[in-house]
Short mmCIF file of C-alpha atoms and ligand atoms in Angstrom, two decimals:
data_model
loop_
_atom_site.label_atom_id
_atom_site.label_comp_id
_atom_site.label_asym_id
_atom_site.label_seq_id
_atom_site.Cartn_x
_atom_site.Cartn_y
_atom_site.Cartn_z
CA UNK A 1 0.00 0.00 0.00
CA UNK A 2 2.77 2.39 1.09
CA UNK A 3 4.77 1.52 -2.00
CA UNK A 4 1.79 2.04 -4.23
CA UNK A 5 1.19 5.40 -2.65
CA UNK A 6 4.82 6.37 -3.16
CA UNK A 7 4.64 5.38 -6.78
CA UNK A 8 1.49 7.43 -7.26
CA UNK A 9 3.05 10.40 -5.51
CA UNK A 10 6.13 10.13 -7.69
CA UNK A 11 3.94 10.00 -10.77
CA UNK A 12 2.11 13.11 -9.65
CA UNK A 13 5.41 14.86 -8.98
CA UNK A 14 6.56 14.03 -12.44
CA UNK A 15 3.31 15.32 -13.87
CA UNK A 16 3.68 18.60 -11.98
CA UNK A 17 7.29 18.85 -13.16
CA UNK A 18 6.18 18.37 -16.70
CA UNK A 19 3.50 21.02 -16.39
CA UNK A 20 6.01 23.36 -14.76
CA UNK A 21 8.56 22.87 -17.48
CA UNK A 22 5.86 23.26 -20.10
CA UNK A 23 4.83 26.52 -18.49
CA UNK A 24 8.44 27.68 -18.60
CA UNK A 25 8.54 26.83 -22.26
CA UNK A 26 5.31 28.72 -22.86
CA UNK A 27 6.73 31.81 -21.19
CA UNK A 28 9.89 31.53 -23.27
CA UNK A 29 7.86 31.09 -26.37
CA UNK A 30 5.76 34.14 -25.63
CA UNK A 31 8.86 36.18 -24.95
CA UNK A 32 10.27 35.16 -28.27
CA UNK A 33 7.28 35.43 -30.52
CA UNK A 34 4.45 37.41 -29.00
CA UNK A 35 5.56 40.81 -30.24
CA UNK A 36 5.72 39.87 -33.88
CA UNK A 37 3.00 37.33 -34.40
CA UNK A 38 -0.75 37.25 -34.20
CA UNK A 39 -2.72 34.83 -32.03
CA UNK A 40 -3.36 32.40 -34.89
CA UNK A 41 0.36 32.06 -35.53
CA UNK A 42 1.23 31.56 -31.86
CA UNK A 43 -1.53 28.92 -31.60
CA UNK A 44 -0.18 27.11 -34.67
CA UNK A 45 3.26 27.11 -33.08
CA UNK A 46 1.77 25.63 -29.88
CA UNK A 47 0.20 22.88 -31.95
CA UNK A 48 3.58 22.05 -33.40
CA UNK A 49 5.04 21.82 -29.89
CA UNK A 50 2.17 19.76 -28.49
CA UNK A 51 1.62 17.34 -31.40
CA UNK A 52 4.26 18.21 -33.93
CA UNK A 53 7.97 18.03 -34.58
CA UNK A 54 9.11 20.90 -32.31
CA UNK A 55 10.29 20.50 -28.73
CA UNK A 56 11.29 24.07 -28.03
CA UNK A 57 11.97 27.32 -29.81
CA UNK A 58 15.00 29.53 -29.18
CA UNK A 59 15.71 33.01 -30.44
CA UNK A 60 15.41 34.37 -33.94
CA UNK A 61 18.46 33.86 -36.13
CA UNK A 62 17.19 36.24 -38.75
CA UNK A 63 14.47 38.86 -38.76
CA UNK A 64 13.55 39.96 -42.25
CA UNK A 65 10.70 42.09 -43.54
CA UNK A 66 8.64 39.11 -44.58
CA UNK A 67 9.67 36.34 -42.25
CA UNK A 68 11.51 35.43 -39.09
CA UNK A 69 13.72 32.37 -38.88
CA UNK A 70 14.12 30.72 -35.47
CA UNK A 71 16.47 28.08 -34.18
CA UNK A 72 14.51 25.28 -32.50
CA UNK A 73 15.04 21.79 -31.15
CA UNK A 74 13.11 18.78 -32.40
CA UNK A 75 11.63 15.98 -30.31
CA UNK A 76 14.87 13.95 -30.62
CA UNK A 77 17.08 16.92 -29.79
CA UNK A 78 17.94 17.70 -33.40
CA UNK A 79 18.37 21.29 -34.57
CA UNK A 80 15.54 22.75 -36.60
CA UNK A 81 14.99 25.99 -38.48
CA UNK A 82 11.48 27.41 -38.11
CA UNK A 83 10.60 30.01 -40.71
CA UNK A 84 7.48 32.01 -39.88
CA UNK A 85 6.02 34.27 -42.52
CA UNK A 86 4.54 37.52 -41.25
CA UNK A 87 0.89 37.87 -42.09
CA UNK A 88 0.96 41.65 -42.17
CA UNK A 89 3.29 42.78 -44.95
CA UNK A 90 1.27 44.39 -47.76
CA UNK A 91 4.23 44.79 -50.08
CA UNK A 92 4.90 41.09 -49.86
CA UNK A 93 1.35 40.39 -50.99
CA UNK A 94 1.92 42.29 -54.21
CA UNK A 95 5.25 40.70 -54.94
CA UNK A 96 4.27 37.06 -54.42
CA UNK A 97 1.24 36.91 -56.73
CA UNK A 98 3.31 36.59 -59.90
CA UNK A 99 4.95 33.45 -58.52
CA UNK A 100 1.64 31.81 -57.58
CA UNK A 101 -0.31 32.69 -60.70
CA UNK A 102 0.79 30.38 -63.51
CA UNK A 103 1.67 27.55 -61.14
CA UNK A 104 -0.96 24.80 -61.49
CA UNK A 105 0.03 23.42 -58.06
CA UNK A 106 -1.50 26.42 -56.26
CA UNK A 107 -4.58 28.63 -56.29
CA UNK A 108 -4.42 32.40 -56.07
CA UNK A 109 -6.50 33.91 -53.30
CA UNK A 110 -7.92 37.32 -52.48
CA UNK A 111 -7.60 36.51 -48.81
CA UNK A 112 -4.19 37.74 -47.69
CA UNK A 113 -3.80 35.23 -44.88
CA UNK A 114 -4.61 32.37 -47.25
CA UNK A 115 -2.12 33.73 -49.74
CA UNK A 116 0.63 33.62 -47.11
CA UNK A 117 -0.38 30.07 -46.16
CA UNK A 118 -0.12 29.14 -49.83
CA UNK A 119 3.31 30.74 -49.90
CA UNK A 120 4.55 28.61 -46.98
CA UNK A 121 3.05 25.50 -48.64
CA UNK A 122 4.76 26.48 -51.86
CA UNK A 123 8.15 26.80 -50.18
CA UNK A 124 7.63 23.41 -48.51
CA UNK A 125 6.68 21.79 -51.81
CA UNK A 126 9.59 23.38 -53.68
CA UNK A 127 12.01 22.22 -50.99
CA UNK A 128 10.54 18.70 -51.13
CA UNK A 129 10.79 18.58 -54.91
CA UNK A 130 14.39 19.83 -54.83
CA UNK A 131 15.40 17.59 -51.92
CA UNK A 132 13.87 14.57 -53.64
CA UNK A 133 15.91 15.29 -56.77
CA UNK A 134 19.15 15.44 -54.76
CA UNK A 135 19.57 19.20 -54.68
CA UNK A 136 21.26 20.30 -51.45
CA UNK A 137 18.54 22.28 -49.63
CA UNK A 138 17.42 22.17 -45.99
CA UNK A 139 15.37 19.00 -45.58
CA UNK A 140 11.73 20.06 -45.32
CA UNK A 141 10.05 18.63 -42.22
CA UNK A 142 6.66 20.20 -41.63
CA UNK A 143 4.42 23.02 -42.75
CA UNK A 144 1.30 24.43 -41.18
CA UNK A 145 -0.37 27.77 -41.89
CA UNK A 146 2.46 30.31 -42.19
CA UNK A 147 5.07 28.17 -40.41
CA UNK A 148 7.68 26.06 -42.15
CA UNK A 149 9.94 23.65 -40.26
CA UNK A 150 13.14 22.41 -41.87
CA UNK A 151 16.60 21.09 -41.18
CA UNK A 152 18.90 23.63 -39.54
CA UNK A 153 21.94 24.44 -41.67
CA UNK A 154 24.66 25.48 -39.24
CA UNK A 155 25.86 24.57 -35.77
CA UNK A 156 24.69 25.27 -32.20
CA UNK A 157 22.06 27.70 -33.36
CA UNK A 158 24.45 29.66 -35.55
CA UNK A 159 23.43 29.56 -39.21
CA UNK A 160 26.15 28.68 -41.71
CA UNK A 161 27.43 31.71 -43.63
CA UNK A 162 25.84 32.71 -46.91
CA UNK A 163 27.99 32.89 -50.03
CA UNK A 164 27.74 36.66 -49.66
CA UNK A 165 29.37 36.65 -46.22
CA UNK A 166 32.27 34.30 -47.06
CA UNK A 167 35.76 35.78 -47.05
CA UNK A 168 37.24 36.51 -50.48
CA UNK A 169 39.73 33.64 -50.37
CA UNK A 170 37.02 31.09 -49.57
CA UNK A 171 35.23 31.56 -52.86
CA UNK A 172 37.00 28.97 -54.95
CA UNK A 173 36.32 27.35 -58.29
CA UNK A 174 35.27 24.29 -56.27
CA UNK A 175 32.42 26.34 -54.76
CA UNK A 176 31.55 27.60 -58.25
CA UNK A 177 31.38 24.04 -59.59
CA UNK A 178 29.23 22.99 -56.64
CA UNK A 179 26.78 25.87 -57.25
CA UNK A 180 26.55 25.01 -60.96
CA UNK A 181 26.06 21.31 -60.19
CA UNK A 182 23.20 22.14 -57.83
CA UNK A 183 21.67 24.55 -60.35
CA UNK A 184 21.80 21.81 -62.98
CA UNK A 185 20.07 19.36 -60.65
CA UNK A 186 17.45 21.91 -59.67
CA UNK A 187 16.62 22.77 -63.28
CA UNK A 188 16.93 19.39 -64.95
CA UNK A 189 16.08 16.86 -62.24
CA UNK A 190 13.70 18.82 -60.00
CA UNK A 191 12.22 20.84 -62.90
CA UNK A 192 12.41 24.08 -60.92
CA UNK A 193 13.77 27.58 -61.34
CA UNK A 194 14.74 29.19 -58.02
CA UNK A 195 13.83 32.71 -59.18
CA UNK A 196 15.73 34.50 -56.39
CA UNK A 197 19.09 32.81 -56.62
CA UNK A 198 22.09 34.87 -55.61
CA UNK A 199 24.93 34.91 -53.06
CA UNK A 200 22.29 35.88 -50.44
CA UNK A 201 20.27 32.68 -50.79
CA UNK A 202 23.09 30.15 -50.86
CA UNK A 203 24.58 28.90 -47.60
CA UNK A 204 27.94 27.19 -47.31
CA UNK A 205 28.13 24.51 -44.64
CA UNK A 206 31.12 22.20 -44.17
CA UNK A 207 32.40 23.16 -47.59
CA UNK A 208 29.12 22.37 -49.35
CA UNK A 209 26.57 24.75 -50.80
CA UNK A 210 22.87 24.72 -49.88
CA UNK A 211 20.18 26.60 -51.77
CA UNK A 212 17.69 28.24 -49.40
CA UNK A 213 14.64 30.50 -49.60
CA UNK A 214 12.59 28.59 -52.15
CA UNK A 215 9.15 30.19 -51.74
CA UNK A 216 9.29 31.93 -55.09
CA UNK A 217 10.73 28.98 -57.05
CA UNK A 218 8.55 28.02 -60.03
CA UNK A 219 8.18 24.99 -62.28
CA UNK A 220 10.36 25.16 -65.39
CA UNK A 221 7.10 25.23 -67.39
CA UNK A 222 5.97 28.47 -65.68
CA UNK A 223 5.40 31.28 -68.21
CA UNK A 224 8.12 33.39 -66.54
CA UNK A 225 10.58 30.54 -65.95
CA UNK A 226 13.01 31.58 -68.71
CA UNK A 227 13.15 35.16 -67.47
CA UNK A 228 13.77 34.00 -63.90
CA UNK A 229 16.42 31.51 -65.00
CA UNK A 230 18.37 34.18 -66.93
CA UNK A 231 18.21 36.45 -63.92
CA UNK A 232 19.43 33.69 -61.56
CA UNK A 233 22.32 32.72 -63.83
CA UNK A 234 23.20 36.41 -64.40
CA UNK A 235 23.37 37.02 -60.62
CA UNK A 236 25.64 34.04 -60.04
CA UNK A 237 28.02 34.76 -62.91
CA UNK A 238 28.29 38.40 -61.88
CA UNK A 239 29.09 37.36 -58.33
CA UNK A 240 31.81 34.88 -59.28
CA UNK A 241 33.33 37.34 -61.75
CA UNK A 242 33.46 40.00 -59.06
CA UNK A 243 35.29 37.53 -56.83
CA UNK A 244 38.00 37.07 -59.43
CA UNK A 245 36.94 33.75 -60.93
CA UNK A 246 36.68 33.38 -64.65
CA UNK A 247 33.24 31.87 -65.25
CA UNK A 248 31.71 31.39 -68.73
CA UNK A 249 29.19 33.99 -69.94
CA UNK A 250 25.57 33.58 -68.77
CA UNK A 251 24.29 32.61 -72.24
CA UNK A 252 26.56 29.59 -72.46
CA UNK A 253 25.61 28.51 -68.94
CA UNK A 254 21.94 28.62 -69.94
CA UNK A 255 22.70 26.65 -73.11
CA UNK A 256 24.53 24.08 -71.03
CA UNK A 257 21.56 23.84 -68.62
CA UNK A 258 19.25 23.27 -71.58
CA UNK A 259 21.73 20.91 -73.22
CA UNK A 260 21.50 22.95 -76.43
N1 ATP B 1 17.43 26.04 -42.83
C1 ATP B 1 18.11 27.04 -42.27
N2 ATP B 1 19.06 26.79 -41.35
C2 ATP B 1 19.74 27.79 -40.76
N3 ATP B 1 19.54 29.09 -41.04
C3 ATP B 1 18.63 29.41 -41.95
C4 ATP B 1 17.85 28.41 -42.61
N4 ATP B 1 17.01 29.02 -43.46
C5 ATP B 1 17.25 30.33 -43.34
N5 ATP B 1 18.21 30.59 -42.44
C6 ATP B 1 18.77 31.90 -42.05
O1 ATP B 1 17.78 32.89 -42.21
C7 ATP B 1 18.14 33.80 -43.23
C8 ATP B 1 16.91 34.21 -44.04
O2 ATP B 1 16.33 33.08 -44.63
P1 ATP B 1 15.53 33.18 -46.00
O3 ATP B 1 16.42 33.75 -47.04
O4 ATP B 1 14.91 31.86 -46.24
O5 ATP B 1 14.38 34.21 -45.57
P2 ATP B 1 13.91 35.58 -46.23
O6 ATP B 1 12.59 35.91 -45.65
O7 ATP B 1 14.01 35.52 -47.69
O8 ATP B 1 14.94 36.60 -45.71
P3 ATP B 1 15.67 37.65 -46.63
O9 ATP B 1 14.62 38.61 -47.06
O10 ATP B 1 16.70 38.22 -45.70
O11 ATP B 1 16.27 36.87 -47.77
C9 ATP B 1 19.23 33.09 -44.03
O12 ATP B 1 20.11 34.00 -44.65
C10 ATP B 1 19.92 32.27 -42.97
O13 ATP B 1 20.84 33.06 -42.24
MG1 MG B 2 16.45 35.14 -48.53
#
């Protein structure tokens, strides 16, 4: 009887501990996110902690105009990146329509919140399509409403540097070849055009490049795909030229991508 009672008491203690630690987490979470996000977003994040892949959320690693990226831990202690799109940026609304219209995978919407949800879904789907084709991108893990969960590229909550922030001497022809190899896979195997590819949206982790920020990527059959592809290739060639490499001209890179 005494033993049974002890066991019950211990169980109750554990339960209280769990509630306490959950409450701590909730407070942390509110501290981190309450200022920027609306109730619906915070609730969706709770859902992901209660029944989803997230264990806890740490601070923001990047606060942009359109999204915040947080470092988080998954249920098995793995690092995660949680990208939350803001539901309040009007400019963003205007700029994202052109990437949704003309893509048979998604419906345009007048409702701004729905449009942002579509955008998060679109980034998730693009990442999945690229990842499945062997393009190095953060592994997509979960998407709900305006929240995208993916593999964290970096260490101990510090994101890997972007190509932009690498030191001059680190930008080698090996990095160039890696970028071109990934571009080839993205275009030919995944059938996608990134549409915002530049030194800002490529991370370099353990000597390997990762394409990030895929919300605006479109199918290669999209009516604007050729325009976006030329722009992407132009950005990359300009960057590598500026860094003292001697890349081919953009036209021949595009011909190579098309195997013409
Ligand atoms: N999977 C990831 N792992 C680690 N850090 C990441 C990850 N995804 C994004 N980041 C960090 O967040 C930054 C912004 O991410 P991203 O480019 O996807 O968002 P964005 O809204 O387009 O921001 P920006 O307008 O600054 O480009 C990246 O430069 C990188 O530092
Ligand atoms: Mg970006």
